[in-house]
Tab-separated table of C-alpha atoms and ligand atoms in Angstrom:
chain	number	residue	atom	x	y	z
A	170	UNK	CA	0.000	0.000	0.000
A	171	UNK	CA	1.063	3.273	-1.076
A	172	UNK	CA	5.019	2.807	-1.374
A	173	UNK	CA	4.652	5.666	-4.023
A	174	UNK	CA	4.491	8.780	-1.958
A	175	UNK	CA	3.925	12.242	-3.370
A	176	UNK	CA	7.646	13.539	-2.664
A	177	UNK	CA	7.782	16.706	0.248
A	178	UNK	CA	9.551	19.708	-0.534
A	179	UNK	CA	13.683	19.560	0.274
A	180	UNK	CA	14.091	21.287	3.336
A	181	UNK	CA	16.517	21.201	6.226
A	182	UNK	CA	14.665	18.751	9.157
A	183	UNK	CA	14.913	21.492	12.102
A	184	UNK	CA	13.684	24.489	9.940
A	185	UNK	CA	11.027	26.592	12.281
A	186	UNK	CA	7.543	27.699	11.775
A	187	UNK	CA	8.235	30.962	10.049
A	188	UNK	CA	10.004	29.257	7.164
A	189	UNK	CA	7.270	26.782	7.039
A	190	UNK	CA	4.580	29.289	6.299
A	191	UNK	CA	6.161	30.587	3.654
A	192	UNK	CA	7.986	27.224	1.797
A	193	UNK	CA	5.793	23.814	3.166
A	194	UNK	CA	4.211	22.328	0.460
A	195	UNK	CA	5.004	20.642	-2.792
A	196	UNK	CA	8.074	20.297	-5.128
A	197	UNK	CA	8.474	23.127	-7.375
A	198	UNK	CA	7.282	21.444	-10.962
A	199	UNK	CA	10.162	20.736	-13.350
A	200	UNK	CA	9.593	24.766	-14.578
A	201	UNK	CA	11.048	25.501	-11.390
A	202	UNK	CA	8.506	28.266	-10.251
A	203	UNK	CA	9.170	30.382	-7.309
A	204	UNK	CA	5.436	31.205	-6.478
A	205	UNK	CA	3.400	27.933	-6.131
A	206	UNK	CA	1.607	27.074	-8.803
A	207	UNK	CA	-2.156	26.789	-8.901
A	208	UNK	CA	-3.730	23.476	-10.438
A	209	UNK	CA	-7.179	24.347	-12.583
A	210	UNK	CA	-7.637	21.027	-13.526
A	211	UNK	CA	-9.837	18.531	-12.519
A	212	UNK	CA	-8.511	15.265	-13.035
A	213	UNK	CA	-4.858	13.929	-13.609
A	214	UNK	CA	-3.808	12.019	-17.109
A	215	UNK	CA	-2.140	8.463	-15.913
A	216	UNK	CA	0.631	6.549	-17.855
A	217	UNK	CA	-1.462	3.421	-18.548
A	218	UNK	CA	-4.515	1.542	-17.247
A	219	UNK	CA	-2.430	-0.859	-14.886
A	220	UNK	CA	-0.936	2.695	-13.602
A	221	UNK	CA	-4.226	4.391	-13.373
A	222	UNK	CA	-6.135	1.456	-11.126
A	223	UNK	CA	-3.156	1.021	-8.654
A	224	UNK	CA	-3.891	5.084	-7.772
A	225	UNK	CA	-7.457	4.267	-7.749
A	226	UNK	CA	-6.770	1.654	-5.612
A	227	UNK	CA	-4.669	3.697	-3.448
A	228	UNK	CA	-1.709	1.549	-3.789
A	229	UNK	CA	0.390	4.850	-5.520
A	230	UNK	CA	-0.436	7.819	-4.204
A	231	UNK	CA	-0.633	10.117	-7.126
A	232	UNK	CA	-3.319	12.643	-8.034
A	233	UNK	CA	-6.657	11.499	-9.181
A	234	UNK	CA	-9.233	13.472	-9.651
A	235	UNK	CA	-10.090	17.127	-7.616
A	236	UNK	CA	-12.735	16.210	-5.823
A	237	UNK	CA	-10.168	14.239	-3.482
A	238	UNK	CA	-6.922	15.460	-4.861
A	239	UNK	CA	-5.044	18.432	-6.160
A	240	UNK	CA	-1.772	19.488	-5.621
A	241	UNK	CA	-2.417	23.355	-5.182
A	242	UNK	CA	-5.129	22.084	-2.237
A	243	UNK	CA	-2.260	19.360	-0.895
A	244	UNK	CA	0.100	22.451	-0.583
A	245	UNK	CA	-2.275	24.429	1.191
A	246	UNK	CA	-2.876	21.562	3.594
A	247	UNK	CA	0.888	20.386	3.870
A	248	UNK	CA	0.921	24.184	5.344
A	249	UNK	CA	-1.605	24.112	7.651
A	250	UNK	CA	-0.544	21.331	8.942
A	251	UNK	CA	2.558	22.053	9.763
A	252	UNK	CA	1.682	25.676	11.177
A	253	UNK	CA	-1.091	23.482	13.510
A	254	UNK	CA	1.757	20.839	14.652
A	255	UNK	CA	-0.772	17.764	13.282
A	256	UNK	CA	0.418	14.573	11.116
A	257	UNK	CA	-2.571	16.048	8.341
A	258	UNK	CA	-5.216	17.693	7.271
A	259	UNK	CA	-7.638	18.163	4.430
A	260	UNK	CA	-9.358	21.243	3.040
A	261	UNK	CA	-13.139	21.675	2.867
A	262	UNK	CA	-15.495	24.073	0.791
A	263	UNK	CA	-15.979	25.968	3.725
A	264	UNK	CA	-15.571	26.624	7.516
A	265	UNK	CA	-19.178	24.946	7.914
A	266	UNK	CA	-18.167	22.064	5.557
A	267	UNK	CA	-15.763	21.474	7.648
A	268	UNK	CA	-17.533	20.689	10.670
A	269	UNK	CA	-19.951	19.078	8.229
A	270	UNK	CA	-17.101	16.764	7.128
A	271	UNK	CA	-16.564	15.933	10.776
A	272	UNK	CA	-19.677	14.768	11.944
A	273	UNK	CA	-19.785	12.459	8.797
A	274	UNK	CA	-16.690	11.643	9.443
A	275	UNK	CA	-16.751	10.335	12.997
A	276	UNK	CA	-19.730	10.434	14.439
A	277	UNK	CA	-22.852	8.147	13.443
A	278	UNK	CA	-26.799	7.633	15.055
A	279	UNK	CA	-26.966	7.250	18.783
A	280	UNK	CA	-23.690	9.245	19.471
A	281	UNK	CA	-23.666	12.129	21.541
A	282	UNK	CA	-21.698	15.208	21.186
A	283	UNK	CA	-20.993	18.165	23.822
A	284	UNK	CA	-20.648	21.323	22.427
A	285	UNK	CA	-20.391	24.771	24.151
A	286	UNK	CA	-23.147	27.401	23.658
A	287	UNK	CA	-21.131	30.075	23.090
A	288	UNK	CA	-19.557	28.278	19.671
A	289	UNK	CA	-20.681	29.942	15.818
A	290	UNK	CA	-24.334	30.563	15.136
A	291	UNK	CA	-24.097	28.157	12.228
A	292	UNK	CA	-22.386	25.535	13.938
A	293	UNK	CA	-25.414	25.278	16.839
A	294	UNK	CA	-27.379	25.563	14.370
A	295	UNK	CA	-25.470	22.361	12.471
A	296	UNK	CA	-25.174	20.308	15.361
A	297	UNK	CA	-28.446	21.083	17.692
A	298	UNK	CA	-30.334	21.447	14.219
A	299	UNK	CA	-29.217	19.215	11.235
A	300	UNK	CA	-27.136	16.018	12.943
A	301	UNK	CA	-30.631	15.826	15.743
A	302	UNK	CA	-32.372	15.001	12.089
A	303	UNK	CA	-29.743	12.005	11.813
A	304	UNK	CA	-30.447	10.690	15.178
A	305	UNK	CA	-26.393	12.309	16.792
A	306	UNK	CA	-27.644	14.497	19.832
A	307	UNK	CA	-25.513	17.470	21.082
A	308	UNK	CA	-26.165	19.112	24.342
A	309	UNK	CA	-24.664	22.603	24.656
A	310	UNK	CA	-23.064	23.587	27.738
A	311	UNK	CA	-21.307	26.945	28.892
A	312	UNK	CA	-18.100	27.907	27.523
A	313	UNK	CA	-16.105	28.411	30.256
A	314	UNK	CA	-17.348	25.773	32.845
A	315	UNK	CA	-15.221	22.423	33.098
A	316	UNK	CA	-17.397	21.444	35.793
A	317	UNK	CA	-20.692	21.759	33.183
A	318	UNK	CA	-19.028	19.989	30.702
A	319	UNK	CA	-17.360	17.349	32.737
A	320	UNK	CA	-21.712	16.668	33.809
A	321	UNK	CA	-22.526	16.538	30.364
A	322	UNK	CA	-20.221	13.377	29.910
A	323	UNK	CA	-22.113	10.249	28.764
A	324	UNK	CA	-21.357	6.798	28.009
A	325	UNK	CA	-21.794	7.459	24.170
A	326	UNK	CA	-20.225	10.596	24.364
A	327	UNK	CA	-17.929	10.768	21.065
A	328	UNK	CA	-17.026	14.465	20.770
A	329	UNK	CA	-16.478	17.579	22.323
A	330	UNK	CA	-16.645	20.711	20.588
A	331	UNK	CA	-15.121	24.193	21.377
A	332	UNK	CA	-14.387	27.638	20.008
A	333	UNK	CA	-11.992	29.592	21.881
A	334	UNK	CA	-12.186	32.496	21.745
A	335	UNK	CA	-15.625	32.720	21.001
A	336	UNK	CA	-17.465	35.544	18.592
A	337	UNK	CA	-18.465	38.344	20.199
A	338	UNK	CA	-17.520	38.083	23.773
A	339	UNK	CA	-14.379	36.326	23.528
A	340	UNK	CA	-14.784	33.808	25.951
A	341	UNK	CA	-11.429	31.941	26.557
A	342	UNK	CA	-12.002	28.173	27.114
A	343	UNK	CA	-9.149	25.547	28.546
A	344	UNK	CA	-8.176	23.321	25.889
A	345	UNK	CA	-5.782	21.310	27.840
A	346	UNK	CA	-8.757	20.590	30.753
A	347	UNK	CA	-11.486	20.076	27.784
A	348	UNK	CA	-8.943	17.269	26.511
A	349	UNK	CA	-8.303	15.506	29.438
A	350	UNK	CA	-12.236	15.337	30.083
A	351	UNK	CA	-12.605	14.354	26.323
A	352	UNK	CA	-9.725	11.370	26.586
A	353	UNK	CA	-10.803	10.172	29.632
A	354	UNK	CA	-14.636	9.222	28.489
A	355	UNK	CA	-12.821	8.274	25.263
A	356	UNK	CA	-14.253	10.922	23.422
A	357	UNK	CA	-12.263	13.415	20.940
A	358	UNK	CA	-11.975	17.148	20.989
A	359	UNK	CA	-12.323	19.564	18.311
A	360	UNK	CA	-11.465	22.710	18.777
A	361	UNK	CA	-12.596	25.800	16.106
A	362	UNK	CA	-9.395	27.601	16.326
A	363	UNK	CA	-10.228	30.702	13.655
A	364	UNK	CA	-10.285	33.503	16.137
A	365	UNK	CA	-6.344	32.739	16.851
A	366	UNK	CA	-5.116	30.556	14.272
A	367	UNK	CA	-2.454	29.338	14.836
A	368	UNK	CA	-0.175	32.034	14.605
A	369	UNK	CA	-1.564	32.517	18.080
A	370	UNK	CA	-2.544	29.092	19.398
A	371	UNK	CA	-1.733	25.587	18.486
A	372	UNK	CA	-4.493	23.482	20.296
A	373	UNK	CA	-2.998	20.166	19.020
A	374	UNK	CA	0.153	21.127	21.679
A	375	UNK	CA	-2.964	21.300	24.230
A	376	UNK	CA	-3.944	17.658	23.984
A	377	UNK	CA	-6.967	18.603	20.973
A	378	UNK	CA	-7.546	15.715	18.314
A	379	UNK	CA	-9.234	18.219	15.904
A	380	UNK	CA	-8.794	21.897	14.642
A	381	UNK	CA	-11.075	23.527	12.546
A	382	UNK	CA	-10.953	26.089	10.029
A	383	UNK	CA	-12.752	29.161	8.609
A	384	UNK	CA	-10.254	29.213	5.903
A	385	UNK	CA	-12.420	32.349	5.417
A	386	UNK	CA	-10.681	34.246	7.982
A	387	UNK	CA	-7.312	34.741	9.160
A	388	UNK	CA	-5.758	32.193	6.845
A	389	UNK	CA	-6.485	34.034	3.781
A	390	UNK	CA	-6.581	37.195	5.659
A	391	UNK	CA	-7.810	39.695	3.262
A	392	UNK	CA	-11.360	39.043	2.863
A	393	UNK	CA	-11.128	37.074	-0.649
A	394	UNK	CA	-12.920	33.533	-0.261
A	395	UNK	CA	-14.485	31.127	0.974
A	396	UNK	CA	-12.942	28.394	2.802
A	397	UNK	CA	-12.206	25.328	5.538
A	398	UNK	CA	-10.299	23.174	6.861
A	399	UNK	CA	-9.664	20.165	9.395
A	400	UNK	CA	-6.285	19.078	10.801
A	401	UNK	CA	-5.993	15.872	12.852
A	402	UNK	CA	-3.646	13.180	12.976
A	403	UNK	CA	-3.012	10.994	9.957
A	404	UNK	CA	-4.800	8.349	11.172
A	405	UNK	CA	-7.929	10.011	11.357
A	406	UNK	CA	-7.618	12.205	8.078
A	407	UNK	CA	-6.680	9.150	5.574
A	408	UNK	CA	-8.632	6.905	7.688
A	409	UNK	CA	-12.017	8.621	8.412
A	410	UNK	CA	-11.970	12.176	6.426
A	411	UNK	CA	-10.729	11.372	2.902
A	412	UNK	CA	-13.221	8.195	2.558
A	413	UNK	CA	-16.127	10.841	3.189
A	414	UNK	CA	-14.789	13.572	0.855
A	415	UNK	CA	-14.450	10.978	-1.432
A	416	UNK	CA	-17.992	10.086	-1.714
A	417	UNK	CA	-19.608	13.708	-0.481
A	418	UNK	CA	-17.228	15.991	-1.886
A	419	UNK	CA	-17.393	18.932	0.094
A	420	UNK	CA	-14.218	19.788	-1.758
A	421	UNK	CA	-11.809	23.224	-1.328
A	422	UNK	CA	-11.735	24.320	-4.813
A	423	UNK	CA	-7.881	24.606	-5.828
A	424	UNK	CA	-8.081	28.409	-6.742
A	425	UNK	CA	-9.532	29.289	-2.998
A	426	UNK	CA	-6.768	27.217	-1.893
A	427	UNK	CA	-4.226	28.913	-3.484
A	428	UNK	CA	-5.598	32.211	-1.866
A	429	UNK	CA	-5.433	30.797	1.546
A	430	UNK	CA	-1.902	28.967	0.445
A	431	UNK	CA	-0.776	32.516	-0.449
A	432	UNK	CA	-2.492	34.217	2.719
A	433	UNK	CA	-0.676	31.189	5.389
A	434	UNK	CA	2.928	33.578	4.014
A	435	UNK	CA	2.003	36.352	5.675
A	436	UNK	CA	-0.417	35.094	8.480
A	437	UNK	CA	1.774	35.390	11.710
A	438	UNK	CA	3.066	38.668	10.909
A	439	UNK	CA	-0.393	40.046	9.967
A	440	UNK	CA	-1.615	38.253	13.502
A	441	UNK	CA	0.671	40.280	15.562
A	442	UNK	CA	0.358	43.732	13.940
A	443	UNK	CA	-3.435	43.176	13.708
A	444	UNK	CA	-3.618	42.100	17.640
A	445	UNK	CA	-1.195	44.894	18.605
A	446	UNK	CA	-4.161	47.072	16.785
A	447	UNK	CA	-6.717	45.300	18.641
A	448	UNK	CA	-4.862	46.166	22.183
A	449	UNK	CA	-4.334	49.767	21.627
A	450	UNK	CA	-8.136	49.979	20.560
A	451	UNK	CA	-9.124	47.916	23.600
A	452	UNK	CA	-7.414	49.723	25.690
A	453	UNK	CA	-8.941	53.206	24.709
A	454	UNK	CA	-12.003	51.781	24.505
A	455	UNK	CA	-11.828	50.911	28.004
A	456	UNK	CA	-11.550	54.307	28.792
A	457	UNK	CA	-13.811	56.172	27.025
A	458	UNK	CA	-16.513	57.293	28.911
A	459	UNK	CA	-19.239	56.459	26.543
A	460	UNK	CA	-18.359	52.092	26.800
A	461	UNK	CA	-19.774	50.450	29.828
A	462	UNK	CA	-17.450	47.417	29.114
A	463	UNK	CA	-15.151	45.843	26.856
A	464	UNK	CA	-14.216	42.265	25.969
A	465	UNK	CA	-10.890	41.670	25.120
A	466	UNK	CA	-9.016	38.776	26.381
A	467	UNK	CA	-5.188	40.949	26.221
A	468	UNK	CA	-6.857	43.359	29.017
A	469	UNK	CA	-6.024	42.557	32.486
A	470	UNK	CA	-10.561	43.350	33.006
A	471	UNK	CA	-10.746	39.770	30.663
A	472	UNK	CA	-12.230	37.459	33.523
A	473	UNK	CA	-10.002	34.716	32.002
A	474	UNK	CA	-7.113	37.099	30.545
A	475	UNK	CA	-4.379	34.783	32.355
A	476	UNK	CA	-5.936	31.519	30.490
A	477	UNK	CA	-5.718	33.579	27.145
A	478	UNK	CA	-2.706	35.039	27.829
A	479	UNK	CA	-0.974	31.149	28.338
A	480	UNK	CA	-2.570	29.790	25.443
A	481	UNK	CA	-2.391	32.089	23.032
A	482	UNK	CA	1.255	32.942	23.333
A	483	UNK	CA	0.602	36.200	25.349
A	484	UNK	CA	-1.916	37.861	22.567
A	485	UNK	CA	-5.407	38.503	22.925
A	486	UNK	CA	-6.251	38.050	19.227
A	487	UNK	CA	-7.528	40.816	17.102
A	488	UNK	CA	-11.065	40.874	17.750
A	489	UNK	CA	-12.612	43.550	20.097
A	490	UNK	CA	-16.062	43.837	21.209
A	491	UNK	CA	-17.213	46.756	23.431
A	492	UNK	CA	-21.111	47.836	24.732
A	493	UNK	CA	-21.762	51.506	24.285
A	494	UNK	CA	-23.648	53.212	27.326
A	495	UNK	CA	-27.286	53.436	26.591
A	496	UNK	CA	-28.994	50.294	28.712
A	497	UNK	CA	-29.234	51.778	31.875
A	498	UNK	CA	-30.339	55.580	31.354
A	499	UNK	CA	-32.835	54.584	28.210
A	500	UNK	CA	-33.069	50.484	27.845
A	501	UNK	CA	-32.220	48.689	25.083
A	502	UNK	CA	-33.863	50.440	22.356
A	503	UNK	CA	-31.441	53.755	23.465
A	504	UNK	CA	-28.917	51.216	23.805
A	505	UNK	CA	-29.458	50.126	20.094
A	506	UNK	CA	-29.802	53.524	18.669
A	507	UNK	CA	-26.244	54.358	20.497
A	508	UNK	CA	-25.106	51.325	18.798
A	509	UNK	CA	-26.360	52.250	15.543
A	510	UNK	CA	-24.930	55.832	15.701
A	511	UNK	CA	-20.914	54.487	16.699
A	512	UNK	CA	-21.396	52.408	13.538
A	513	UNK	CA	-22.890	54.908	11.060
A	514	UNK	CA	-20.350	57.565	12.392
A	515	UNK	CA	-17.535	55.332	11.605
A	516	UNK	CA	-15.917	56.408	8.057
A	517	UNK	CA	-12.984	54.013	7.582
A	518	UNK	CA	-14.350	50.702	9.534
A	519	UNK	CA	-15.941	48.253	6.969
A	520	UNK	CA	-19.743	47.637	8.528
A	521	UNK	CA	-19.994	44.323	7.718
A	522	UNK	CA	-20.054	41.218	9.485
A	523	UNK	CA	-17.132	39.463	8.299
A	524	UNK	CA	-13.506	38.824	10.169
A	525	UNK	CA	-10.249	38.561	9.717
A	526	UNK	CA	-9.523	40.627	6.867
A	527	UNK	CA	-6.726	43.943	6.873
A	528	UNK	CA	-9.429	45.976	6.012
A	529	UNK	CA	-11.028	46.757	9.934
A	530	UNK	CA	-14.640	45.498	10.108
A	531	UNK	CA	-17.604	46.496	12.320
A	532	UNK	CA	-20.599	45.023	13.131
A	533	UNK	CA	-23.800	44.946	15.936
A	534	UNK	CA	-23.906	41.469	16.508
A	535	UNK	CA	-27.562	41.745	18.008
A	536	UNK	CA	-28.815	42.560	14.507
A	537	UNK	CA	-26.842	40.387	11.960
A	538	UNK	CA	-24.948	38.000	13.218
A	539	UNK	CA	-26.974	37.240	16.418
A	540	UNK	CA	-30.147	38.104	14.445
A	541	UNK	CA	-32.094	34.778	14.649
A	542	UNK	CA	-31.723	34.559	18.515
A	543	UNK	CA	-34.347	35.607	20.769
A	544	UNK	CA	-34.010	38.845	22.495
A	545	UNK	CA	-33.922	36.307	25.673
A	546	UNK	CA	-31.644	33.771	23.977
A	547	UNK	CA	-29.080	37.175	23.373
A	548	UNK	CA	-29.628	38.853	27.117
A	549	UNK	CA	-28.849	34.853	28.493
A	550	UNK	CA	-25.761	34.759	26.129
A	551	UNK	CA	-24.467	38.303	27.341
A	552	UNK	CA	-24.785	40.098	23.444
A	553	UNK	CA	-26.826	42.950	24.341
A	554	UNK	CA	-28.534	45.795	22.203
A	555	UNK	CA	-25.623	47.796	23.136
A	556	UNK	CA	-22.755	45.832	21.626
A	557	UNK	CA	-20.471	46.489	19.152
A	558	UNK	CA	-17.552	44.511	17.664
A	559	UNK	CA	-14.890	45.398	15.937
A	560	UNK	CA	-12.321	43.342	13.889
A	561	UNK	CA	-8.928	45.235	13.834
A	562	UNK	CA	-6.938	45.040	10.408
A	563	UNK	CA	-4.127	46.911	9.349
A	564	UNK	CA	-5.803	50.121	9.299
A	565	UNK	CA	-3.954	53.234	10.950
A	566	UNK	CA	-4.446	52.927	14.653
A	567	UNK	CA	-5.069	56.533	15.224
A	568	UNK	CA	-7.102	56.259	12.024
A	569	UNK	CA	-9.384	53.872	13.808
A	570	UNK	CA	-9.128	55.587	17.178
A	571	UNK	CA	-10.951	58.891	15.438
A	572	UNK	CA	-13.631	56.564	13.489
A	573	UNK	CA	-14.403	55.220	17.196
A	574	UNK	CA	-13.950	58.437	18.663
A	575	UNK	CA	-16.498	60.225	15.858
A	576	UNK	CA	-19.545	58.598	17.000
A	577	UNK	CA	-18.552	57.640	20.806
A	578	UNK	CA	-17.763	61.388	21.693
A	579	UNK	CA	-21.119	62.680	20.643
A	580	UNK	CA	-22.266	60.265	22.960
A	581	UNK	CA	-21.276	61.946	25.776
A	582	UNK	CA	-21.428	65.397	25.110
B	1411	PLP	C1	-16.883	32.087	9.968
B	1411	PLP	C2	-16.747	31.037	10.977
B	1411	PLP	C3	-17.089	29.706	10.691
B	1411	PLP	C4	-17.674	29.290	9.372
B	1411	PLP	O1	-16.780	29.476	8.332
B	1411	PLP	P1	-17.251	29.702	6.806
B	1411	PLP	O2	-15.967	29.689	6.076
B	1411	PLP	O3	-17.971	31.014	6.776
B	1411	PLP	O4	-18.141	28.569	6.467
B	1411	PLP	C5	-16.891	28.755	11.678
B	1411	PLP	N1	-16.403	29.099	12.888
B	1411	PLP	C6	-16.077	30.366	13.197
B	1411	PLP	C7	-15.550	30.667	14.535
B	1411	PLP	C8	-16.237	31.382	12.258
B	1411	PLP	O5	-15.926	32.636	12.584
């Protein structure tokens, strides 16, 4: 079985993560191309028949077809994998897909998953929602309480599921205590690591079996396409997670992977400036008179800053979100409008509900990406009329400071 491997590129055994990010992937082709090249095709020409059913077979591993193979989507996931510290991993369509891909993966009727509350809209939605069609229950437990989720434990418990941190309130969850709960029902643990990527935070070093991708965010970085990823051990990805693509073919299209191939270059450098942003913005934030509180796991306020602080290598991430003054002196509706007016006064900020682009974003959670909730579901889950969050790119600082400033100073005066 496979004694044909697809060669790695020639470099020295010790070389560090930096280099990595910038050369893992695939021998250049014999034209000897500096950039990696991207593969629009969507199936691979074979010698001969015998040649072309051994790779069918599996016993060469060559490229087949680009539903399951590619070699501009095995570079991109040669990369991630070695930024992550896992054996593997394999691109997906999407962020979603990939979670999709993991439940079909590993999961199957009569299993039971544990999943904090606090996670993506869309991924409650996948798990409480679409899998409880399928017969795999999930029961969603707070984000920050070991104790809750060490209760939730059951005999058929086959997964845990965490985002840390979480969108909007950046709730920091341990990944090293969410493992050892995980291991020792003999369940796995995925952990949705797009918020930090890992630039920031490596859960696999934490004890996680899984990391998920938004390929959409931080990997390709400047707000381009659409796209996922898992990395696991290689094991679990040739054994369980190609099969599935395979036959369901929620595949990462080779051009989006080239984009997020491209992005992974300048990802940790982009991670640091853009958190560096995010401090100086939380900081002031926390100042101003017109925020009642911010949320920002780099501030000392962060009720789990020293958790953040270990496992993201001492950065709290470039997400901020902050609640405007409004819900005590007027309830939520003034609240809202105060919300509405930060945003509207803002010239440079993007108002849009996306992340992890250069370009800085801002959004009122309540109203887009929180929408669907309940007003009772949101006050439970802390994302009140008043909140704001902001994704800090590579805008100015001061730049950003006065679009804050435009709408938050009116406030007050
Ligand atoms: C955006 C996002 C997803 C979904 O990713 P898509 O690429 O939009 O499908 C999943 N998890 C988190 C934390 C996200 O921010």
């Amino acid at each position: 079985m496979n004694d044909k491997k697809i060669p790695r590129v020639d470099l020295p055994a010790d070389v560090r993560l930096d280099t990595l990010a910038v050369r893992e992937g695939l021998p250049a082709t014999p034209w000897g191309e500096n950039s990696e090249a991207l593969f629009l095709t969507s199936s691979f020409v074979h010698p001969d028949a015998a040649t072309a059913a051994a790779r069918f077979a599996n016993e060469e591993e060559a490229f087949v077809y680009s539903r399951f193979s590619n070699p501009t989507v095995m570079m991109m996931e040669r990369r991630l994998a070695a930024l992550e510290g896992t054996q593997a991993c394999i691109g997906t369509s999407s962020g979603m897909s990939a979670i999709l891909l993991t439940v079909m993966a590993l999961l199957k009727a009569g299993d039971h998953v544990i999943c904090s509350q606090s996670v993506f809209g869309s991924t409650i939605k996948l798990l409480g929602g679409e899998f409880s069609k399928f017969g795999i229950e999930t029961s969603f437990v707070s984000q920050t309480d070991i104790g809750a989720w060490q209760r939730a434990m059951r005999h058929n418990t086959r997964l845990l599921f965490a985002e840390t941190p979480t969108n909007p309130l950046n709730e920091v969850c341990d990944i090293a205590a969410l493992a050892e709960i995980a291991h020792q029902g003999g369940a796995l643990l995925a952990v949705d690591n797009c918020f930090c990527s890992p630039a920031l935070q490596q859960p696999a070093k934490l004890g996680a079996d899984l990391i998920i991708h938004s390929g959409t965010k931080y990997l390709d970085g400047q707000g381009r396409v659409i796209a996922g990823a898992v990395c696991a051990s290689e094991a679990l990805i040739e054994g369980k997670f190609v099969p599935v693509m395979r036959s369901a073919g929620m595949s990462l299209s080779p051009f989006n992977a080239w984009v997020v191939l491209k992005g992974m270059e300048t990802l940790s450098v982009r991670m640091q400036a853009q958190s560096e942003r995010a401090l100086r913005v939380a900081g002031w934030l926390e100042q101003h008179p017109a925020v009642e509180r911010v949320y920002y796991p780099g501030l000392k306020s962060h009720p789990q800053h020293e958790l953040a602080m270990r496992q993201q290598g001492g950065s709290g991430g470039a997400v901020v979100a902050f609640i405007v003054r409004g819900q005590q002196q007027g309830g939520p509706e003034l609240a809202r409008r105060n919300a509405f007016h930060v945003i509207d006064s803002t010239r440079i900020c993007s108002i849009t509900a996306n992340l992890g682009d250069t370009k800085t974003t801002i959004t009122h959670p309540s109203s887009t990406s929180h929408g669907r909730l309940t007003e009772e579901q949101r006050q439970a889950a802390g994302i009140t009329q008043g909140m704001i969050r902001v994704a800090v790119g590579l805008d100015d600082v001061q730049d950003l400071l006065n679009d804050l400033a435009r709408g938050l100073d009116s406030l007050t005066a």
